[in-house]
Short mmCIF file of C-alpha atoms and ligand atoms in Angstrom, two decimals:
data_model
loop_
_atom_site.label_atom_id
_atom_site.label_comp_id
_atom_site.label_asym_id
_atom_site.label_seq_id
_atom_site.Cartn_x
_atom_site.Cartn_y
_atom_site.Cartn_z
CA MET A 1 196.75 149.47 125.21
CA ALA A 2 193.28 148.48 125.93
CA ALA A 3 192.92 145.24 127.98
CA MET A 4 190.12 143.82 125.54
CA ALA A 5 191.41 142.82 122.09
CA PRO A 6 192.23 146.25 120.58
CA VAL A 7 190.85 147.69 117.22
CA LEU A 8 193.17 149.66 115.38
CA ARG A 9 192.81 151.48 111.93
CA PHE A 10 194.81 153.08 109.01
CA ALA A 11 192.58 155.88 107.45
CA PRO A 12 193.91 157.16 104.50
CA SER A 13 192.36 159.47 102.17
CA PRO A 14 192.71 157.78 98.54
CA THR A 15 193.84 160.99 96.85
CA GLY A 16 197.44 159.69 95.90
CA LEU A 17 199.75 156.75 96.34
CA ILE A 18 200.74 156.28 99.73
CA HIS A 19 204.23 156.88 100.80
CA ILE A 20 206.63 155.38 103.09
CA GLY A 21 205.62 157.90 105.76
CA ASN A 22 201.95 156.44 105.50
CA ALA A 23 203.26 153.07 105.64
CA ARG A 24 204.67 153.88 109.11
CA THR A 25 201.19 155.01 110.36
CA ALA A 26 199.69 151.68 108.58
CA LEU A 27 202.54 149.31 110.08
CA LEU A 28 202.30 150.85 113.71
CA ASN A 29 198.66 150.07 113.63
CA ALA A 30 198.62 146.81 112.07
CA LEU A 31 201.83 145.38 113.89
CA VAL A 32 200.13 146.26 117.50
CA ALA A 33 196.72 144.84 116.09
CA ARG A 34 198.22 141.68 115.38
CA ARG A 35 200.64 141.53 118.26
CA GLU A 36 197.78 141.94 120.68
CA GLY A 37 195.47 139.83 118.76
CA GLY A 38 193.15 142.41 117.75
CA THR A 39 191.67 143.56 114.40
CA PHE A 40 193.35 145.96 111.83
CA VAL A 41 190.84 148.06 110.07
CA LEU A 42 191.57 149.83 106.86
CA ARG A 43 189.13 152.71 106.49
CA PHE A 44 189.23 154.98 103.27
CA ASP A 45 188.36 158.58 104.10
CA ASP A 46 186.81 159.14 100.71
CA THR A 47 184.09 161.71 101.62
CA ASP A 48 185.72 164.34 99.26
CA ALA A 49 184.32 162.77 96.04
CA GLU A 50 186.39 165.21 94.04
CA ARG A 51 189.90 164.17 95.28
CA SER A 52 189.10 160.57 95.96
CA ARG A 53 189.88 158.08 93.37
CA THR A 54 189.20 154.07 93.51
CA GLU A 55 192.48 153.47 91.66
CA TYR A 56 194.16 155.06 94.88
CA ALA A 57 192.21 153.04 97.17
CA ASP A 58 192.50 149.79 95.12
CA GLN A 59 196.33 150.68 95.03
CA THR A 60 196.63 151.28 98.62
CA GLU A 61 195.11 147.86 99.26
CA ALA A 62 197.70 146.45 97.16
CA ASP A 63 200.21 148.26 98.81
CA LEU A 64 199.51 146.99 102.27
CA ALA A 65 199.10 143.65 100.85
CA TRP A 66 202.76 143.89 99.46
CA LEU A 67 203.97 145.03 102.94
CA GLY A 68 202.20 141.72 104.55
CA ILE A 69 199.62 143.85 106.39
CA ALA A 70 196.50 143.23 104.39
CA PRO A 71 193.73 144.53 106.74
CA ASP A 72 191.02 142.43 108.31
CA VAL A 73 188.42 144.52 107.61
CA VAL A 74 188.15 147.38 104.85
CA VAL A 75 185.41 150.06 105.21
CA ARG A 76 184.91 153.12 102.91
CA GLN A 77 183.51 156.33 104.34
CA SER A 78 181.57 156.87 100.86
CA ASP A 79 179.35 153.77 101.68
CA ARG A 80 178.50 155.03 105.27
CA MET A 81 176.86 158.60 104.71
CA GLU A 82 173.71 157.69 106.40
CA LEU A 83 175.74 157.30 109.62
CA TYR A 84 177.25 160.62 109.73
CA ALA A 85 173.54 162.38 108.87
CA ASP A 86 172.41 160.73 111.68
CA ALA A 87 175.30 161.68 113.84
CA ALA A 88 175.09 165.30 112.55
CA GLU A 89 171.14 165.34 113.34
CA ARG A 90 171.70 164.26 116.87
CA LEU A 91 174.49 167.02 117.20
CA LYS A 92 171.88 169.44 115.66
CA ALA A 93 169.36 168.37 118.15
CA SER A 94 171.55 168.84 121.30
CA GLY A 95 172.66 172.32 120.09
CA ARG A 96 176.08 171.45 119.53
CA LEU A 97 176.05 171.70 115.79
CA TYR A 98 174.88 175.15 114.66
CA PRO A 99 174.41 176.75 111.08
CA CYS A 100 176.60 179.47 109.86
CA TYR A 101 176.07 181.75 106.98
CA GLU A 102 179.19 183.58 106.60
CA THR A 103 181.02 183.54 102.94
CA ALA A 104 184.73 182.89 102.95
CA GLU A 105 185.34 186.46 102.02
CA GLU A 106 183.20 187.67 105.14
CA LEU A 107 185.44 185.08 107.23
CA GLU A 108 188.54 186.36 106.04
CA ARG A 109 187.86 189.94 106.61
CA ARG A 110 187.09 189.20 110.20
CA ARG A 111 190.50 187.23 110.53
CA ARG A 112 192.25 190.20 109.31
CA ILE A 113 190.48 192.59 111.46
CA GLN A 114 191.16 190.26 114.48
CA LEU A 115 194.96 189.98 113.38
CA SER A 116 195.35 193.82 113.13
CA ARG A 117 193.89 194.27 116.51
CA GLY A 118 196.43 191.63 118.06
CA GLN A 119 193.73 189.02 118.62
CA PRO A 120 193.38 185.51 118.02
CA PRO A 121 191.78 184.74 114.56
CA ILE A 122 189.20 182.59 116.08
CA TYR A 123 185.71 182.20 114.72
CA ASP A 124 183.71 184.68 116.71
CA ARG A 125 180.52 182.49 116.84
CA ALA A 126 178.25 185.44 115.39
CA ALA A 127 175.90 182.88 113.96
CA LEU A 128 174.98 181.44 117.41
CA ALA A 129 173.31 184.68 117.53
CA LEU A 130 171.31 184.33 114.71
CA GLY A 131 167.34 183.73 115.41
CA GLU A 132 165.12 181.79 113.36
CA ALA A 133 163.83 184.96 111.47
CA ASP A 134 167.47 186.07 110.57
CA ARG A 135 168.02 182.43 109.10
CA ARG A 136 165.04 182.45 107.30
CA GLN A 137 165.92 185.63 105.60
CA LEU A 138 169.58 184.50 104.71
CA GLU A 139 168.08 181.26 103.27
CA GLU A 140 165.53 183.35 101.13
CA ALA A 141 168.39 185.23 100.10
CA GLY A 142 169.87 182.03 98.57
CA ARG A 143 172.49 181.55 101.41
CA ARG A 144 173.25 177.87 102.48
CA PRO A 145 174.66 176.86 105.89
CA HIS A 146 177.70 175.32 106.71
CA TRP A 147 177.83 173.60 110.16
CA ARG A 148 180.03 174.07 113.03
CA PHE A 149 180.63 172.03 116.16
CA ARG A 150 180.15 174.13 119.23
CA LEU A 151 183.46 173.40 121.42
CA GLU A 152 183.22 173.60 125.07
CA PRO A 153 185.79 176.34 126.14
CA ARG A 154 187.74 173.95 128.31
CA VAL A 155 190.97 172.10 128.20
CA VAL A 156 190.86 168.62 126.96
CA ALA A 157 193.65 166.24 128.04
CA TRP A 158 194.52 162.73 127.52
CA ASN A 159 197.61 160.35 128.15
CA ASP A 160 198.96 159.70 124.62
CA HIS A 161 200.54 156.48 123.78
CA VAL A 162 203.60 158.24 122.37
CA ARG A 163 204.00 161.60 123.88
CA GLY A 164 202.57 160.84 127.35
CA PRO A 165 200.22 163.61 128.86
CA CYS A 166 198.93 165.85 126.46
CA HIS A 167 196.13 168.80 126.39
CA VAL A 168 194.28 171.01 123.79
CA ASP A 169 192.82 174.07 124.95
CA CYS A 170 189.69 174.32 123.06
CA ALA A 171 188.87 177.58 124.35
CA SER A 172 191.64 178.91 121.87
CA LEU A 173 190.04 177.15 118.77
CA SER A 174 187.51 178.02 116.09
CA ASP A 175 184.57 176.26 116.24
CA PRO A 176 185.33 173.44 113.61
CA VAL A 177 183.32 173.30 110.52
CA LEU A 178 181.98 169.79 110.12
CA VAL A 179 179.43 170.12 107.26
CA ARG A 180 180.16 171.99 104.35
CA GLU A 181 177.46 174.48 102.32
CA ASP A 182 177.01 171.43 99.84
CA GLY A 183 176.31 168.89 102.38
CA SER A 184 179.38 167.04 102.17
CA TYR A 185 181.35 166.19 105.58
CA LEU A 186 184.96 167.35 106.39
CA TYR A 187 186.92 164.82 107.98
CA THR A 188 186.41 165.40 111.65
CA LEU A 189 182.88 163.83 112.10
CA PRO A 190 183.12 160.99 109.86
CA SER A 191 186.24 160.07 111.52
CA VAL A 192 184.85 159.84 115.16
CA VAL A 193 181.37 158.28 113.95
CA ASP A 194 183.43 155.29 112.30
CA ASP A 195 185.82 155.15 115.42
CA ILE A 196 182.63 154.69 117.61
CA ALA A 197 180.92 152.43 114.92
CA LEU A 198 183.75 150.20 114.46
CA ALA A 199 184.89 150.05 118.42
CA VAL A 200 188.30 151.42 117.64
CA THR A 201 190.41 151.14 120.89
CA ASP A 202 193.44 152.93 119.93
CA VAL A 203 193.92 155.58 117.29
CA VAL A 204 197.53 155.76 116.22
CA ARG A 205 198.16 158.45 113.76
CA GLY A 206 200.78 161.35 112.73
CA GLU A 207 201.42 164.25 115.47
CA ASP A 208 199.68 166.44 112.70
CA HIS A 209 196.60 165.45 114.19
CA VAL A 210 197.24 166.22 117.65
CA THR A 211 194.95 169.31 117.76
CA ASN A 212 192.42 167.49 115.89
CA THR A 213 192.33 165.05 118.81
CA GLY A 214 191.15 167.80 121.26
CA VAL A 215 188.12 168.54 119.18
CA GLN A 216 187.39 165.02 118.40
CA ILE A 217 187.51 163.97 122.17
CA GLN A 218 184.91 166.62 122.56
CA LEU A 219 182.96 164.98 119.56
CA PHE A 220 182.98 161.31 121.23
CA GLU A 221 181.75 163.02 124.18
CA ALA A 222 179.06 165.00 122.30
CA LEU A 223 177.81 161.84 120.64
CA GLY A 224 177.96 160.06 124.03
CA ALA A 225 180.73 157.54 123.26
CA PRO A 226 183.79 156.85 125.32
CA ALA A 227 186.81 158.23 123.48
CA PRO A 228 189.31 155.67 122.19
CA ALA A 229 193.12 155.95 123.38
CA PHE A 230 195.30 158.18 121.25
CA GLY A 231 199.02 157.94 120.06
CA HIS A 232 200.65 160.54 117.75
CA HIS A 233 204.05 159.39 116.35
CA ASN A 234 206.34 161.63 114.63
CA LEU A 235 206.20 162.15 111.01
CA LEU A 236 208.72 161.00 108.32
CA THR A 237 210.47 163.75 106.57
CA THR A 238 213.13 163.67 103.86
CA VAL A 239 216.79 164.14 104.84
CA SER A 240 216.52 167.91 104.47
CA GLY A 241 213.46 167.75 106.66
CA GLU A 242 210.68 168.35 103.88
CA GLY A 243 207.37 166.33 104.51
CA LEU A 244 206.48 163.58 102.23
CA SER A 245 203.39 164.03 100.19
CA LYS A 246 200.87 161.58 98.53
CA ARG A 247 200.44 163.97 95.64
CA SER A 248 203.96 163.92 94.64
CA GLY A 249 204.27 160.33 94.30
CA ALA A 250 207.91 160.60 95.80
CA LEU A 251 208.72 157.51 97.86
CA SER A 252 205.51 155.99 97.17
CA LEU A 253 205.27 152.16 98.10
CA ARG A 254 204.39 151.35 94.43
CA GLN A 255 207.40 153.14 93.26
CA LEU A 256 209.75 151.49 95.71
CA ALA A 257 208.11 148.07 95.04
CA GLU A 258 208.70 148.52 91.44
CA ASP A 259 212.43 149.65 92.39
CA GLY A 260 212.96 146.09 93.75
CA TYR A 261 213.23 146.88 97.27
CA GLU A 262 212.32 144.09 99.56
CA PRO A 263 208.74 144.79 101.65
CA LEU A 264 210.24 143.77 104.99
CA ALA A 265 213.20 146.26 104.47
CA ILE A 266 210.56 149.03 103.88
CA ALA A 267 208.65 147.87 106.63
CA ALA A 268 211.77 147.72 109.05
CA LEU A 269 213.09 151.05 108.00
CA ALA A 270 209.58 152.88 108.21
CA VAL A 271 208.98 151.45 111.85
CA LEU A 272 212.55 151.50 113.24
CA VAL A 273 213.54 154.87 112.15
CA GLY A 274 213.18 157.51 114.84
CA SER A 275 212.17 154.70 117.25
CA SER A 276 214.40 153.81 120.47
CA GLU A 277 215.58 150.49 118.37
CA ALA A 278 218.39 150.64 115.87
CA VAL A 279 217.31 150.23 112.26
CA ARG A 280 218.23 146.63 111.33
CA PRO A 281 217.02 143.56 109.53
CA VAL A 282 214.21 141.62 111.09
CA ALA A 283 213.20 138.24 110.24
CA SER A 284 209.40 138.83 110.08
CA LEU A 285 206.78 141.23 110.58
CA ALA A 286 205.92 139.57 114.06
CA GLU A 287 209.54 140.39 115.05
CA LEU A 288 209.30 144.02 113.82
CA GLY A 289 205.99 143.85 115.79
CA SER A 290 207.64 142.86 119.12
CA LEU A 291 210.01 145.72 118.55
CA VAL A 292 207.40 148.42 118.38
CA ASP A 293 207.06 150.41 121.68
CA LEU A 294 204.80 153.46 121.04
CA ALA A 295 205.94 155.13 124.29
CA HIS A 296 209.71 155.16 122.95
CA ILE A 297 209.14 156.68 119.52
CA SER A 298 211.02 159.93 119.42
CA ARG A 299 209.48 163.24 119.40
CA ALA A 300 211.98 164.69 116.64
CA PRO A 301 210.98 163.95 112.95
CA ALA A 302 212.28 160.87 111.82
CA LYS A 303 214.29 161.30 108.55
CA PHE A 304 214.26 159.06 105.80
CA ASP A 305 217.41 158.44 103.98
CA GLU A 306 217.14 156.71 100.73
CA SER A 307 220.83 155.43 101.29
CA GLU A 308 219.76 153.89 104.49
CA LEU A 309 217.29 152.03 102.69
CA ASP A 310 219.76 150.55 100.08
CA ALA A 311 222.11 149.66 102.92
CA LEU A 312 219.37 147.65 105.04
CA ASN A 313 217.93 146.15 101.69
CA ALA A 314 221.20 144.75 100.83
CA ARG A 315 221.60 143.37 104.34
CA PHE A 316 218.17 141.66 104.17
CA VAL A 317 219.29 140.12 100.72
CA HIS A 318 222.70 138.81 102.04
CA ALA A 319 220.97 137.41 104.68
CA MET A 320 218.36 135.69 102.61
CA PRO A 321 218.46 131.82 102.91
CA TYR A 322 218.45 129.97 99.49
CA ALA A 323 214.90 128.19 100.52
CA VAL A 324 213.63 131.94 100.38
CA ALA A 325 215.12 133.07 97.25
CA ARG A 326 214.67 129.74 95.13
CA PRO A 327 211.10 130.64 93.72
CA ARG A 328 212.32 133.99 93.41
CA LEU A 329 215.22 133.14 91.30
CA GLU A 330 213.04 130.60 89.33
CA ASP A 331 210.70 133.37 88.50
CA LEU A 332 213.33 135.50 87.10
CA ARG A 333 214.36 132.09 85.24
CA ILE A 334 217.76 132.17 87.07
CA GLY A 335 219.52 128.54 87.04
CA GLY A 336 222.59 127.59 88.96
CA GLY A 337 220.64 126.42 92.15
CA GLU A 338 221.97 127.25 95.66
CA ASP A 339 225.62 127.35 94.68
CA PHE A 340 224.65 130.44 92.35
CA TRP A 341 222.67 131.89 95.02
CA ASN A 342 225.63 131.46 97.81
CA ALA A 343 228.20 132.83 95.07
CA VAL A 344 226.38 136.15 94.39
CA ARG A 345 224.13 136.94 97.19
CA ALA A 346 226.57 139.09 99.24
CA ASN A 347 227.08 141.12 95.99
CA LEU A 348 223.34 142.05 95.69
CA GLY A 349 221.85 145.50 96.41
CA ARG A 350 218.38 144.37 95.57
CA PHE A 351 217.38 141.08 94.51
CA GLY A 352 217.04 141.55 90.83
CA ASP A 353 221.00 142.28 90.63
CA ALA A 354 221.11 138.43 90.60
CA LEU A 355 220.09 138.59 86.98
CA ARG A 356 223.19 140.65 86.18
CA TRP A 357 225.37 137.95 87.88
CA TRP A 358 223.44 135.22 86.11
CA GLY A 359 224.29 137.02 82.80
CA VAL A 360 227.84 136.87 83.81
CA VAL A 361 227.71 133.07 84.35
CA GLU A 362 225.43 132.36 81.21
CA GLY A 363 227.06 134.79 79.01
CA PRO A 364 227.24 136.30 76.44
CA VAL A 365 230.36 137.98 78.11
CA ALA A 366 232.95 139.95 76.22
CA PRO A 367 236.44 138.88 77.93
CA ARG A 368 238.79 141.56 78.39
CA ILE A 369 242.26 140.28 77.94
CA ASP A 370 244.78 142.64 79.16
CA ASP A 371 247.83 140.28 79.67
CA PRO A 372 247.65 137.74 76.74
CA ALA A 373 250.58 136.05 77.83
CA LEU A 374 249.31 135.33 81.68
CA VAL A 375 245.98 134.12 79.83
CA ALA A 376 247.55 131.87 77.78
CA THR A 377 249.39 130.25 80.32
CA ALA A 378 246.14 130.13 82.60
CA LEU A 379 244.28 128.41 79.81
CA ARG A 380 247.06 125.82 79.29
CA LEU A 381 246.95 125.08 83.20
CA LEU A 382 243.29 124.58 83.56
CA PRO A 383 242.69 121.71 86.23
CA PRO A 384 241.10 118.51 84.95
CA GLU A 385 237.34 118.26 85.58
CA PRO A 386 235.00 117.77 87.57
CA TRP A 387 235.24 121.09 88.76
CA ASP A 388 234.24 122.41 92.35
CA ALA A 389 234.78 124.90 94.88
CA THR A 390 238.57 123.95 95.17
CA THR A 391 239.35 124.32 91.52
CA TRP A 392 240.03 127.85 91.56
CA LYS A 393 242.95 127.43 94.27
CA LEU A 394 244.48 124.69 92.40
CA TRP A 395 244.43 126.72 89.15
CA THR A 396 245.73 129.83 90.70
CA ASP A 397 248.66 128.07 92.58
CA ALA A 398 249.58 126.47 89.46
CA VAL A 399 249.73 129.73 87.41
CA ARG A 400 251.56 131.60 90.30
CA ALA A 401 254.29 128.93 90.55
CA GLU A 402 254.79 129.16 86.72
CA THR A 403 254.32 133.20 86.29
CA GLY A 404 255.49 134.31 89.59
CA LEU A 405 252.52 136.51 89.66
CA LYS A 406 250.51 136.99 92.76
CA GLY A 407 247.66 138.97 94.44
CA ARG A 408 245.90 141.56 92.12
CA ALA A 409 248.51 140.89 89.32
CA LEU A 410 247.31 137.38 89.15
CA PHE A 411 243.60 137.73 89.72
CA LEU A 412 242.25 140.72 88.08
CA PRO A 413 243.47 139.87 84.64
CA LEU A 414 241.53 136.33 85.14
CA ARG A 415 238.81 138.15 86.46
CA LEU A 416 238.79 140.42 83.49
CA ALA A 417 239.03 137.84 80.82
CA LEU A 418 236.46 135.48 82.51
CA THR A 419 233.55 138.16 83.43
CA GLY A 420 234.64 141.32 81.42
CA LEU A 421 234.49 142.96 84.63
CA ASP A 422 236.85 144.38 87.40
CA HIS A 423 234.79 143.23 90.39
CA GLY A 424 232.14 140.95 91.23
CA PRO A 425 231.68 137.71 93.47
CA GLU A 426 234.28 135.38 94.37
CA LEU A 427 235.78 133.78 91.37
CA ALA A 428 236.37 130.39 93.18
CA ALA A 429 232.29 130.22 93.30
CA LEU A 430 231.82 131.50 89.86
CA LEU A 431 234.32 129.21 88.13
CA PRO A 432 232.41 126.04 88.46
CA LEU A 433 229.12 127.71 87.81
CA ILE A 434 230.77 129.00 84.56
CA GLY A 435 231.98 125.80 83.57
CA PRO A 436 234.99 124.73 81.91
CA GLU A 437 233.76 125.01 78.07
CA ARG A 438 232.92 128.56 78.42
CA VAL A 439 235.97 129.30 80.62
CA ARG A 440 238.18 127.91 78.01
CA GLU A 441 236.42 129.95 75.35
CA ARG A 442 236.51 133.32 77.33
CA LEU A 443 240.23 132.75 78.15
CA GLY A 444 240.75 132.38 74.17
CA GLY A 445 239.03 135.77 73.61
CA GLU A 446 235.53 134.32 72.36
CA VAL A 447 232.34 136.30 73.58
CA VAL A 448 230.03 133.56 74.82
N1 LIG B 501 192.33 160.63 106.86
C1 LIG B 501 193.07 161.12 107.91
C2 LIG B 501 194.57 161.28 107.21
O1 LIG B 501 195.12 160.79 106.54
C3 LIG B 501 192.93 160.04 108.93
C4 LIG B 501 193.56 160.40 110.25
C5 LIG B 501 193.25 159.65 111.28
O2 LIG B 501 193.96 158.76 111.34
O3 LIG B 501 192.25 159.90 111.87
O4 LIG B 501 195.24 162.12 107.94
#
């Protein structure tokens, strides 16, 4: 990492809902920036006017805020077009950006010929041979140029934060198109121009960009700027190994938020899966940030397993102190205070499940009376008030002494009568919360 305060960025194109794989990239950048006292930039790569949507950009900002990594700076490439035009002019002037007139069909035909001859399908640079007169003729015939970056035919090497020494042989790549026929920019140039303008020190992104990095390092040089450091992390896939897509909306942060997952659980999984650290609950994003070690991210794809998220989320909720839970319980209009929280939290997979158990306390509950004789005896033996955490034991000891029943044969009929369910939080804790009045009524078979 750079010695000065680093600047890192997350650069999504706002063409869909960001998913947990995008969150991995965003978090790695944001947490490193915070940990090192640097800056975290959110940059919307929205030069593709047709596919970019303001709603997706807005949702992405909301998603990052929900995760707890609101950016320090937000920029939109669509606001910065003159910077790209300026850079393109400089590259044209230095002969690194050259006009090409081939149609997509022509390029495809040449590609097929190359392949049939066993040659690599690299752009043949025919356009470099065009003279002034040829170009004028083509333009008079109605052709508009697209513009390619002339790569120097050499190996570009860098020391990757994640992958160690890396290289790309630019001699084996086609000169990339930077500007389309209609004058719009592909991703490559604006990204480099912005990384220079925003003084980005470290580009941490998915390993699908490794080849781009070779090209972009040449672009930084051609624009007279030092290249930042790079780190390419493994991508998150589904359990069956498929990539996640922004377009499908699958595993989108918005959906996960709606499904009631804890943002810190999502963050912990997104960062720790496929790293050298075990997936586990953390107390804060700062703690999670202290566990990020780019050099030890696995090279294999990181598999996202929804059941792992469920398990992790449950561990977060189980460990949640009442002080943290309290405002959220109040929002859900759940009463019962700390006693209720301590009674139910071990039974929650997601925080919102607390509502269900509050329903069991408050009712209405349809009691299930499977053993009327036992329940009648139990009703008669209810201990005197006030009730507390010791009441359950006093009560069941008395019922056991009279009926000779114990274990499941004793407890299950009581649970069914009191809650209508065959499972749930400890009855010793629930009993005082349900309270003497409702307990009597439920034991009497009333729906309350
Ligand atoms: N918009 C690019 C993407 O989402 C950004 C890649 C980068 O970080 O440079 O893949």
